[in-house]
PDB file of C-alpha atoms in Angstrom:
ATOM      1  CA  MET A  87       0.000   0.000   0.000  1.00 45.00           C
ATOM      2  CA  GLN A  88       2.845   2.412   0.833  1.00 47.00           C
ATOM      3  CA  THR A  89       4.376   1.762  -2.586  1.00 44.00           C
ATOM      4  CA  ILE A  90       1.143   2.746  -4.333  1.00 45.00           C
ATOM      5  CA  LYS A  91       1.008   5.988  -2.321  1.00 41.00           C
ATOM      6  CA  LYS A  92       4.592   6.769  -3.305  1.00 39.00           C
ATOM      7  CA  TYR A  93       3.807   6.242  -6.998  1.00 38.00           C
ATOM      8  CA  ILE A  94       0.690   8.394  -6.781  1.00 43.00           C
ATOM      9  CA  LEU A  95       2.662  11.162  -5.063  1.00 37.00           C
ATOM     10  CA  LEU A  96       5.418  10.922  -7.672  1.00 35.00           C
ATOM     11  CA  PHE A  97       2.853  11.070 -10.475  1.00 39.00           C
ATOM     12  CA  LEU A  98       1.211  14.171  -8.960  1.00 39.00           C
ATOM     13  CA  LEU A  99       4.585  15.874  -8.568  1.00 38.00           C
ATOM     14  CA  ILE A 100       5.421  15.192 -12.199  1.00 40.00           C
ATOM     15  CA  LEU A 101       2.073  16.599 -13.340  1.00 42.00           C
ATOM     16  CA  SER A 102       2.360  19.745 -11.241  1.00 43.00           C
ATOM     17  CA  GLY A 103       5.950  20.248 -12.371  1.00 44.00           C
ATOM     18  CA  GLY A 104       4.856  20.709 -15.987  1.00 43.00           C
ATOM     19  CA  SER A 105       3.857  24.296 -15.367  1.00 44.00           C
ATOM     20  CA  LEU A 106       7.204  25.017 -13.770  1.00 44.00           C
ATOM     21  CA  TRP A 107       8.970  23.759 -16.884  1.00 42.00           C
ATOM     22  CA  ALA A 108       6.778  25.916 -19.116  1.00 46.00           C
ATOM     23  CA  GLN A 109       7.783  28.974 -17.113  1.00 59.00           C
ATOM     24  CA  SER A 110      11.436  27.969 -16.808  1.00 68.00           C
ATOM     25  CA  ASP A 111      12.429  29.826 -19.978  1.00 81.00           C
ATOM     26  CA  LEU A 112      11.046  33.123 -18.663  1.00 93.00           C
ATOM     27  CA  GLU A 113      12.846  35.818 -16.712  1.00 94.00           C
ATOM     28  CA  ILE A 114       9.779  36.540 -14.582  1.00 95.00           C
ATOM     29  CA  ARG A 115      10.347  33.260 -12.762  1.00 94.00           C
ATOM     30  CA  LYS A 116      13.117  35.162 -10.951  1.00 95.00           C
ATOM     31  CA  VAL A 117      10.541  37.594  -9.553  1.00 95.00           C
ATOM     32  CA  PHE A 118       8.524  34.741  -8.048  1.00 95.00           C
ATOM     33  CA  GLN A 119      11.712  33.141  -6.675  1.00 93.00           C
ATOM     34  CA  GLU A 120      13.160  36.380  -5.291  1.00 93.00           C
ATOM     35  CA  TYR A 121      10.055  37.951  -3.757  1.00 94.00           C
ATOM     36  CA  GLY A 122       7.584  35.081  -3.318  1.00 92.00           C
ATOM     37  CA  LYS A 123       8.265  34.484   0.372  1.00 91.00           C
ATOM     38  CA  LYS A 124       9.141  37.988   1.522  1.00 91.00           C
ATOM     39  CA  LYS A 125       7.184  40.041   4.011  1.00 89.00           C
ATOM     40  CA  GLY A 126       4.589  42.309   2.406  1.00 85.00           C
ATOM     41  CA  VAL A 127       4.210  40.010  -0.605  1.00 94.00           C
ATOM     42  CA  VAL A 128       1.256  37.829  -1.568  1.00 94.00           C
ATOM     43  CA  MET A 129       1.918  34.999  -4.020  1.00 94.00           C
ATOM     44  CA  VAL A 130      -0.721  32.636  -5.373  1.00 92.00           C
ATOM     45  CA  GLU A 131      -0.129  29.587  -7.560  1.00 90.00           C
ATOM     46  CA  LEU A 132      -3.008  27.493  -8.853  1.00 87.00           C
ATOM     47  CA  ASN A 133      -2.879  24.440 -11.113  1.00 84.00           C
ATOM     48  CA  GLY A 134      -5.132  21.643 -12.270  1.00 79.00           C
ATOM     49  CA  LYS A 135      -8.681  21.135 -11.048  1.00 79.00           C
ATOM     50  CA  MET A 136      -8.813  24.457  -9.207  1.00 79.00           C
ATOM     51  CA  LEU A 137      -8.752  26.194 -12.590  1.00 79.00           C
ATOM     52  CA  GLU A 138     -11.101  23.974 -14.604  1.00 75.00           C
ATOM     53  CA  ASP A 139     -13.917  26.537 -14.587  1.00 75.00           C
ATOM     54  CA  TYR A 140     -11.573  29.119 -16.129  1.00 74.00           C
ATOM     55  CA  ASP A 141      -9.938  26.886 -18.759  1.00 79.00           C
ATOM     56  CA  PHE A 142      -6.527  27.744 -17.318  1.00 87.00           C
ATOM     57  CA  ASN A 143      -3.761  25.230 -16.783  1.00 87.00           C
ATOM     58  CA  THR A 144      -1.657  27.513 -14.575  1.00 90.00           C
ATOM     59  CA  PHE A 145      -2.323  30.773 -12.777  1.00 91.00           C
ATOM     60  CA  LYS A 146       0.500  32.358 -10.842  1.00 94.00           C
ATOM     61  CA  SER A 147       0.383  35.835  -9.354  1.00 93.00           C
ATOM     62  CA  ILE A 148       2.436  37.961  -7.036  1.00 95.00           C
ATOM     63  CA  VAL A 149       1.532  41.277  -5.436  1.00 95.00           C
ATOM     64  CA  ILE A 150       4.484  43.201  -4.033  1.00 95.00           C
ATOM     65  CA  SER A 151       3.602  46.097  -1.751  1.00 92.00           C
ATOM     66  CA  ASN A 152       5.797  48.917  -0.537  1.00 86.00           C
ATOM     67  CA  LYS A 153       9.054  47.620  -2.027  1.00 86.00           C
ATOM     68  CA  PRO A 154      10.238  50.337  -4.450  1.00 84.00           C
ATOM     69  CA  GLU A 155      13.420  48.403  -5.317  1.00 87.00           C
ATOM     70  CA  ALA A 156      11.277  45.610  -6.775  1.00 92.00           C
ATOM     71  CA  SER A 157       9.980  47.828  -9.570  1.00 90.00           C
ATOM     72  CA  SER A 158      13.196  48.015 -11.586  1.00 91.00           C
ATOM     73  CA  PHE A 159      13.900  44.295 -11.060  1.00 95.00           C
ATOM     74  CA  VAL A 160      10.422  43.269 -12.251  1.00 95.00           C
ATOM     75  CA  ARG A 161      10.610  45.647 -15.228  1.00 94.00           C
ATOM     76  CA  GLN A 162      14.023  44.243 -16.262  1.00 95.00           C
ATOM     77  CA  CYS A 163      12.631  40.704 -16.193  1.00 95.00           C
ATOM     78  CA  ILE A 164       9.577  41.715 -18.230  1.00 95.00           C
ATOM     79  CA  LYS A 165      11.761  43.556 -20.751  1.00 94.00           C
ATOM     80  CA  LYS A 166      13.730  40.354 -21.404  1.00 94.00           C
ATOM     81  CA  ASP A 167      10.540  38.296 -21.788  1.00 94.00           C
ATOM     82  CA  GLU A 168       9.126  40.964 -24.091  1.00 92.00           C
ATOM     83  CA  GLU A 169      11.873  40.189 -26.638  1.00 91.00           C
ATOM     84  CA  GLY A 170      10.214  36.902 -27.576  1.00 82.00           C
ATOM     85  CA  ALA A 171       6.611  38.045 -27.209  1.00 89.00           C
ATOM     86  CA  LYS A 172       4.136  37.657 -30.072  1.00 85.00           C
ATOM     87  CA  LYS A 173       2.073  40.627 -28.946  1.00 84.00           C
ATOM     88  CA  VAL A 174       2.672  43.486 -26.529  1.00 86.00           C
ATOM     89  CA  LYS A 175       0.129  45.922 -25.137  1.00 89.00           C
ATOM     90  CA  GLN A 176       1.023  48.785 -22.824  1.00 90.00           C
ATOM     91  CA  VAL A 177      -0.771  51.479 -20.856  1.00 90.00           C
ATOM     92  CA  VAL A 178       1.199  54.676 -20.294  1.00 89.00           C
ATOM     93  CA  SER A 179       0.168  57.225 -17.671  1.00 87.00           C
ATOM     94  CA  ASN A 180       2.016  60.497 -17.179  1.00 85.00           C
ATOM     95  CA  GLY A 181       4.873  59.243 -19.362  1.00 85.00           C
ATOM     96  CA  LYS A 182       5.374  55.999 -17.376  1.00 87.00           C
ATOM     97  CA  THR A 183       4.284  52.524 -18.444  1.00 88.00           C
ATOM     98  CA  THR A 184       1.906  51.371 -15.717  1.00 91.00           C
ATOM     99  CA  SER A 185       0.493  48.203 -17.308  1.00 92.00           C
ATOM    100  CA  ILE A 186       1.922  45.637 -19.716  1.00 92.00           C
ATOM    101  CA  ILE A 187       0.324  42.585 -21.333  1.00 91.00           C
ATOM    102  CA  LEU A 188       2.615  40.136 -23.121  1.00 92.00           C
ATOM    103  CA  GLN A 189       1.345  37.304 -25.273  1.00 91.00           C
ATOM    104  CA  LEU A 190       4.202  34.820 -25.407  1.00 91.00           C
ATOM    105  CA  PRO A 191       4.811  32.114 -28.005  1.00 89.00           C
ATOM    106  CA  GLU A 192       2.964  28.865 -27.297  1.00 87.00           C
ATOM    107  CA  LYS A 193       4.776  26.207 -25.325  1.00 88.00           C
ATOM    108  CA  ASN A 194       3.528  22.624 -24.998  1.00 87.00           C
ATOM    109  CA  GLU A 195       0.428  23.699 -26.959  1.00 87.00           C
ATOM    110  CA  LEU A 196      -0.463  26.235 -24.263  1.00 89.00           C
ATOM    111  CA  ASN A 197      -0.994  29.958 -24.721  1.00 89.00           C
ATOM    112  CA  ARG A 198       1.036  31.957 -22.222  1.00 93.00           C
ATOM    113  CA  LEU A 199       0.394  35.460 -20.936  1.00 93.00           C
ATOM    114  CA  ILE A 200       2.181  37.849 -18.626  1.00 94.00           C
ATOM    115  CA  LEU A 201       0.221  40.721 -17.086  1.00 93.00           C
ATOM    116  CA  PHE A 202       1.915  43.502 -15.137  1.00 94.00           C
ATOM    117  CA  ASN A 203       0.558  46.522 -13.303  1.00 93.00           C
ATOM    118  CA  GLU A 204       2.257  49.065 -11.083  1.00 93.00           C
ATOM    119  CA  SER A 205       0.284  51.566  -9.035  1.00 90.00           C
ATOM    120  CA  ASN A 206       1.861  54.476  -7.244  1.00 83.00           C
ATOM    121  CA  GLY A 207      -0.755  54.602  -4.506  1.00 80.00           C
ATOM    122  CA  THR A 208      -0.053  54.363  -0.825  1.00 79.00           C
ATOM    123  CA  PRO A 209       1.584  51.930  -0.496  1.00 82.00           C
ATOM    124  CA  PRO A 210       2.994  51.472  -4.006  1.00 85.00           C
ATOM    125  CA  LYS A 211       1.993  48.087  -5.415  1.00 92.00           C
ATOM    126  CA  ILE A 212       3.245  45.807  -8.191  1.00 94.00           C
ATOM    127  CA  THR A 213       1.071  43.011  -9.563  1.00 94.00           C
ATOM    128  CA  LEU A 214       2.532  40.348 -11.849  1.00 96.00           C
ATOM    129  CA  ILE A 215       0.430  37.503 -13.264  1.00 94.00           C
ATOM    130  CA  TYR A 216       1.457  34.522 -15.377  1.00 95.00           C
ATOM    131  CA  ILE A 217      -1.236  32.397 -17.071  1.00 92.00           C
ATOM    132  CA  GLU A 218      -1.121  29.259 -19.212  1.00 91.00           C
ATOM    133  CA  SER A 219      -4.247  28.136 -21.033  1.00 88.00           C
ATOM    134  CA  GLU A 220      -5.420  26.096 -23.990  1.00 86.00           C
ATOM    135  CA  GLU A 221      -7.832  28.963 -24.745  1.00 81.00           C
ATOM    136  CA  ASN A 222      -6.682  31.636 -27.153  1.00 79.00           C
ATOM    137  CA  ALA A 223      -5.066  34.650 -25.543  1.00 75.00           C
ATOM    138  CA  ASP A 224      -7.883  37.088 -26.370  1.00 75.00           C
ATOM    139  CA  GLU A 225     -10.445  34.878 -24.588  1.00 76.00           C
ATOM    140  CA  VAL A 226      -8.198  34.598 -21.544  1.00 79.00           C
ATOM    141  CA  LEU A 227      -7.760  38.365 -21.437  1.00 77.00           C
ATOM    142  CA  LYS A 228     -11.514  38.924 -21.686  1.00 75.00           C
ATOM    143  CA  LEU A 229     -12.007  36.683 -18.655  1.00 75.00           C
ATOM    144  CA  VAL A 230      -9.168  38.175 -16.624  1.00 74.00           C
ATOM    145  CA  LEU A 231      -9.888  41.813 -17.408  1.00 72.00           C
ATOM    146  CA  LYS A 232     -13.679  41.523 -17.160  1.00 71.00           C
ATOM    147  CA  LYS A 233     -15.108  44.248 -14.958  1.00 55.00           C
ATOM    148  CA  LYS A 234     -17.402  43.155 -12.165  1.00 51.00           C
TER     149      LYS A 234
END
């Protein structure tokens, strides 16, 4: 019985690791690694059945509050990932890019998106989201950006 449990656990680890491999070629993975467990940061990672209703395979987000040094690091990572992007959309406010949407090339037959937003409120806040889905990127964006 213990052997069966070990094989099931190994199988689940292999399945959940697929999303990590899909993100492994991206610079933004460094943001999640660097800031994911720091104070004042909220990181969420969802895979599998939790996302069935959304047609996502992976949803990973990080919200970094009141860490001004994080801004340049996150922007450098996004700039590198932007080099291979199929589509880039930006929102500029007062001469500064505040939001970025990158549609990345497919990997393992999954569409991949990076969404970034930086607000200069009190406290300043950075939001970075990575999504993998079989749905086309425009449908994913409609769902994510839908106003309540």
